[in-house]
Coordinates of C-alpha atoms in Angstrom, one line a residue:
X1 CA -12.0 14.2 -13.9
X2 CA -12.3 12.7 -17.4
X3 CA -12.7 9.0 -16.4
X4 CA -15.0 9.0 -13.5
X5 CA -14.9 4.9 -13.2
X6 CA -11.7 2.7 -12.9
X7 CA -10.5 -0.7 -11.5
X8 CA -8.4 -1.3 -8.6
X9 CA -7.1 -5.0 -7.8
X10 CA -4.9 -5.6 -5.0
X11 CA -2.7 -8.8 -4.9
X12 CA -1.8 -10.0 -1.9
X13 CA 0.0 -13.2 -0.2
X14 CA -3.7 -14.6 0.8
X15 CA -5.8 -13.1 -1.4
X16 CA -6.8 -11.0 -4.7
X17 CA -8.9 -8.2 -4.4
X18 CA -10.7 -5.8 -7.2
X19 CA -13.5 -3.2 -7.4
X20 CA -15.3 -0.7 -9.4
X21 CA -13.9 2.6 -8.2
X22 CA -15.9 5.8 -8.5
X23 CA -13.4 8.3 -8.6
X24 CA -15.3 11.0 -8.0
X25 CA -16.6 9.9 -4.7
X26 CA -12.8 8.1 -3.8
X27 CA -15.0 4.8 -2.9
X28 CA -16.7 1.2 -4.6
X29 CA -18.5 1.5 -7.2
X30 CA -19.5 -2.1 -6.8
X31 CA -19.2 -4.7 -4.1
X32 CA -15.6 -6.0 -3.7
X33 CA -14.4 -9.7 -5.2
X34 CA -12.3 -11.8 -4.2
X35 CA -10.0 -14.9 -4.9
X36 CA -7.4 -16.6 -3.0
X37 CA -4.4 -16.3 -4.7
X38 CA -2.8 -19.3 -5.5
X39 CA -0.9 -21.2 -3.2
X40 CA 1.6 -21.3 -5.9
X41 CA 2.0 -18.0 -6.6
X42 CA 3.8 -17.2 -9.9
X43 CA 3.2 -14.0 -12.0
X44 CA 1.2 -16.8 -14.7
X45 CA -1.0 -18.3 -11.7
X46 CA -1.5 -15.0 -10.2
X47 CA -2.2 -13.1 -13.6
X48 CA -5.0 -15.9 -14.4
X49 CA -6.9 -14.8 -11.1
X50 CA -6.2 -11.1 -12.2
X51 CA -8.1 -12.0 -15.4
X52 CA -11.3 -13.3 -13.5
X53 CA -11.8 -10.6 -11.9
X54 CA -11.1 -8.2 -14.8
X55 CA -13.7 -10.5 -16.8
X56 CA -16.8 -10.1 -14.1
X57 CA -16.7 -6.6 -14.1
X58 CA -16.3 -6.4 -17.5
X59 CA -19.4 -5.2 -18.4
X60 CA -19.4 -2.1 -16.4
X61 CA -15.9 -1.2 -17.0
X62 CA -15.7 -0.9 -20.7
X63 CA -12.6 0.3 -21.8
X64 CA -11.8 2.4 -18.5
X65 CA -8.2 1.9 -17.0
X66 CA -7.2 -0.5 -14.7
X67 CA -4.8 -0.9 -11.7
X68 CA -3.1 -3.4 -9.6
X69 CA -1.5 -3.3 -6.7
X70 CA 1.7 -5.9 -5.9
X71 CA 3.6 -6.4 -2.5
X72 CA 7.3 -5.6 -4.4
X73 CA 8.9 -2.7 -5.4
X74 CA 7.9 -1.9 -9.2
X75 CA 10.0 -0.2 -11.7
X76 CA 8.9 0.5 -14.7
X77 CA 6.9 -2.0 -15.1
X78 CA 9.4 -4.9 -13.5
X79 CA 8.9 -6.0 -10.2
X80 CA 12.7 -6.2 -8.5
X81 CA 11.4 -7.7 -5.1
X82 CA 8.8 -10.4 -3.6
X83 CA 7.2 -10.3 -0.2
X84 CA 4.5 -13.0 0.6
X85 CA 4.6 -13.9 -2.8
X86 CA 6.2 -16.2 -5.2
X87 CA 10.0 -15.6 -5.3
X88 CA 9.9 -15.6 -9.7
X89 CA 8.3 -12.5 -9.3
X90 CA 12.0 -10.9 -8.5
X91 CA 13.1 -9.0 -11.6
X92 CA 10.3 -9.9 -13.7
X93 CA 8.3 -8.0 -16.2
X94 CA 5.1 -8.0 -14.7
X95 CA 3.4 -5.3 -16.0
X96 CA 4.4 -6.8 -19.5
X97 CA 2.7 -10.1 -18.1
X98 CA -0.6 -8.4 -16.7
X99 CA -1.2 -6.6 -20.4
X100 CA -0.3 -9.8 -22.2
X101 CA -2.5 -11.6 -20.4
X102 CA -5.7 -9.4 -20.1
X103 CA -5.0 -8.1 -23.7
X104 CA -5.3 -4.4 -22.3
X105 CA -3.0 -2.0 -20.9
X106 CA -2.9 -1.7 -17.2
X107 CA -1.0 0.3 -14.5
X108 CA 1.1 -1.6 -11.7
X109 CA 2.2 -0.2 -8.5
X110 CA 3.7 -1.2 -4.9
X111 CA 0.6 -2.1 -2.5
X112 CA 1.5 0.7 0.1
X113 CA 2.3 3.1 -2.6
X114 CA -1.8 2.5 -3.6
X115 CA -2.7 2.9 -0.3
X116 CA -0.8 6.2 0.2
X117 CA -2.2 8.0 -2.8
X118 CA -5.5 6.9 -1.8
X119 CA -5.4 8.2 1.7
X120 CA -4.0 11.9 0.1
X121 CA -7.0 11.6 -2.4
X122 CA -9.6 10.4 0.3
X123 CA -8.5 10.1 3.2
X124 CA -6.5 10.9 6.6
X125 CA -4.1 12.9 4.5
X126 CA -7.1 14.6 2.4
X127 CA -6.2 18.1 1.5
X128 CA -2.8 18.3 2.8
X129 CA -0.8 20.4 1.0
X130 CA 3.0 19.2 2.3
X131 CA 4.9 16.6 2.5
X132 CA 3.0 13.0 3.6
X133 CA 4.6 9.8 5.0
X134 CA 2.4 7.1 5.3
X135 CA 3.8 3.9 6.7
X136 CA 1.6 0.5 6.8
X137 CA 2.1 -1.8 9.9
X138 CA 1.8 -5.2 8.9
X139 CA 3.6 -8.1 8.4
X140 CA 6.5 -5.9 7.6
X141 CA 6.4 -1.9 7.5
X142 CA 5.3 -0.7 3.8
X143 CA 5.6 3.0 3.2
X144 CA 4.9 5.6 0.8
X145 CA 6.1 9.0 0.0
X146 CA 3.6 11.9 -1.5
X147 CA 4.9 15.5 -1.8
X148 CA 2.0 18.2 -2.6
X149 CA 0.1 15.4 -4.3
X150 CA 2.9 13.4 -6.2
X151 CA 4.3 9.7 -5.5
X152 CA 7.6 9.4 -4.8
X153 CA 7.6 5.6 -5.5
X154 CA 9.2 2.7 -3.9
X155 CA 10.5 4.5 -0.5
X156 CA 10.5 1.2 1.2
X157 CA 11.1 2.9 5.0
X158 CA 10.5 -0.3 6.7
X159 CA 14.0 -1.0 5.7
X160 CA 15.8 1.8 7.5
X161 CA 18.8 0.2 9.7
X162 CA 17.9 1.5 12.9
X163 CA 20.4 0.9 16.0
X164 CA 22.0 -2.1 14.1
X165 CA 18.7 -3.5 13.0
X166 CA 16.2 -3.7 9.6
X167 CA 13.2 -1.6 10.9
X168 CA 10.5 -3.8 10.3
X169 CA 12.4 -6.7 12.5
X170 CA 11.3 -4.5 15.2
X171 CA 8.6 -2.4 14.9
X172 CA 6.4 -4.5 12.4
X173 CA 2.8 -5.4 14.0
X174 CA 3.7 -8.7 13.3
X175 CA 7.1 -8.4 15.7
X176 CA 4.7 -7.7 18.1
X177 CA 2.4 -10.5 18.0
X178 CA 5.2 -13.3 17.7
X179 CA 7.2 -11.6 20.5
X180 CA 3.5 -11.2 22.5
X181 CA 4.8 -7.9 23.2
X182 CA 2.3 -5.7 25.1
X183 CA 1.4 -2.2 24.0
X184 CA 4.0 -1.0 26.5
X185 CA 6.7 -2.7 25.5
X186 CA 5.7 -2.2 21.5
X187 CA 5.3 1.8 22.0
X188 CA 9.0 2.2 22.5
X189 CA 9.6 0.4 19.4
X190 CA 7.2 2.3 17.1
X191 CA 8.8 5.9 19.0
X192 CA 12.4 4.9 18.0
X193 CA 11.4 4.6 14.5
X194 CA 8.6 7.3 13.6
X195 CA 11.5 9.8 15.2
X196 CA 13.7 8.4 12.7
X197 CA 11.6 8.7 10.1
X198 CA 10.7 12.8 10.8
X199 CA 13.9 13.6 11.5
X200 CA 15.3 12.2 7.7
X201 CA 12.0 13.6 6.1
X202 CA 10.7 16.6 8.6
X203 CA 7.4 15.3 7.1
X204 CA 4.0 17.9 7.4
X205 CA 1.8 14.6 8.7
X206 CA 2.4 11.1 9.2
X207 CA -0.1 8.3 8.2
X208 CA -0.2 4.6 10.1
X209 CA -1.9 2.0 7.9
X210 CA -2.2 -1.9 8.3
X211 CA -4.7 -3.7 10.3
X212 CA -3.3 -2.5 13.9
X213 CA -4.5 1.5 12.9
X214 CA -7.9 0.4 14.2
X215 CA -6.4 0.0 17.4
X216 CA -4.6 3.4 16.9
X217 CA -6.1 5.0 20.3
X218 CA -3.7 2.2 21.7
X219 CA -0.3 3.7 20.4
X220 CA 0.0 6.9 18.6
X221 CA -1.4 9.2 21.8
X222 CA 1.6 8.0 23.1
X223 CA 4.4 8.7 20.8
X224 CA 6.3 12.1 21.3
X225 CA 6.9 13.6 17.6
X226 CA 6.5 17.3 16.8
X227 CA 4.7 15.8 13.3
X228 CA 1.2 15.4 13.5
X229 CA 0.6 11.4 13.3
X230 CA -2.9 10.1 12.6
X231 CA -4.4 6.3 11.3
X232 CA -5.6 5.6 7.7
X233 CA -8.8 5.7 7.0
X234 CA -9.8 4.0 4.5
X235 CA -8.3 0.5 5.9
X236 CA -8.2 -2.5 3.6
X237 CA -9.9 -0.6 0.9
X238 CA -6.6 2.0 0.4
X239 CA -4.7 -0.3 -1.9
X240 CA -7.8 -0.7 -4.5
X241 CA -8.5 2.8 -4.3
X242 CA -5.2 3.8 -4.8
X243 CA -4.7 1.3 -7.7
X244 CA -7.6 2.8 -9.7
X245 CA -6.3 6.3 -9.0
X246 CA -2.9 5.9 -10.5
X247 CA -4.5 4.2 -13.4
X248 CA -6.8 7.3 -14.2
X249 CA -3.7 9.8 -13.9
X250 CA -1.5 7.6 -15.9
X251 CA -4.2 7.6 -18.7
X252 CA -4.5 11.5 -17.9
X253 CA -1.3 11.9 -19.0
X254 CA -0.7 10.1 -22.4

């Protein structure tokens, strides 16, 4: 790998995190900052925040690439939704607005996109050469697509209808802590929609992400799916990872 050190920041709704990533051993370089982002939470606010954590590691990053992760879907550079963020961010040119403000070019991707490529890379998907699905249980259901190592960006599978309902209304983690579901009323939930899921992708292995994977022993023993389904790994540190990944291929590639 030509660029062995990059930076990964991962905006979230509570807070912004970034690292020195050490590519060749898919984990920190450095000890992990982080800010809260701003309770107003426009791409200006939040790109200020961006650019203090870009400015302390500075020094060790050099010219090396960065990346940042972003709870929307990102084309080309514009951000066309807003989850747990401010709602300007919808159709704006965020990239553009990251660049112009840290006076340097980075890359911008969907948070569970990063987290996906970094568990192929890393992780629970290391070394798989098919078709991956990961799928982060969170707040809402966050997914990403990676076929024999490539992105397919944006898949956003949380939002399947499923009998009459958005996915996510049901089977997010969160669902289950507001409607104080217990596991066994939760499971049947999770079953309806990772069957869904194989049978539109007939994926090789399915990845669960999001804070509730560490309770994984709890739920996926008991789902019935001819894919093999298995947690994430690397847990809140995907997204940062997987940022400074995509920023080392996209300067690969120019």
């Amino acid at each position: 790998m030509a660029t062995q050190f990059a930076l990964g920041i991962d905006i979230g709704g509570s807070g912004i995190k970034g690292a020195l990533v050490d590519l060749e051993a898919g984990d920190f370089a450095t000890e992990r900052m982080r800010i809260d982002t701003p309770q107003d939470s426009t791409p200006a606010n939040v790109a200020a925040v961006v650019g203090e954590i870009v400015t302390n590691f500075a020094d060790q990053l050099g010219d090396g690439p960065i990346g940042l992760t972003i709870p929307a879907i990102v084309q080309h550079g514009v951000t066309l939704s807003a989850a747990n963020i401010h709602p300007s961010w919808v159709n704006c040119p965020a990239e553009k607005i990251f660049e112009d403000a840290l006076g340097r070019d980075v890359v911008l991707v969907n948070d569970a996109d990063a987290a996906g490529v970094a568990e192929v890379q890393f992780g629970a998907a290391k070394g798989n050469p098919g078709l991956v699905i990961m799928t982060t249980l969170g707040t809402g259901i966050g997914s990403a697509i990676i076929h024999r190592g490539a992105l397919v960006p944006n898949s956003e599978l949380g939002h399947l209808e499923i009998d009459g309902y958005d996915a996510e209304k049901r089977a997010a983690a969160s669902v289950r802590t507001r409607e104080g579901l217990s596991w066994e009323d939760y499971i049947p939930r999770l079953q309806r929609y990772y069957e869904t899921v194989e049978f539109l992708f007939s994926p090789d292995l399915m990845v669960v992400g999001g804070g509730v994977s560490k309770k994984a022993d709890k739920f996926l023993p008991q789902l019935k799916l001819r894919t093999p389904i298995v947690p994430a790994v690397l847990q809140n540190r995907a997204g940062i990872i997987g940022a400074a990944c995509l920023a080392v291929e996209k300067v690969a590639q120019n």
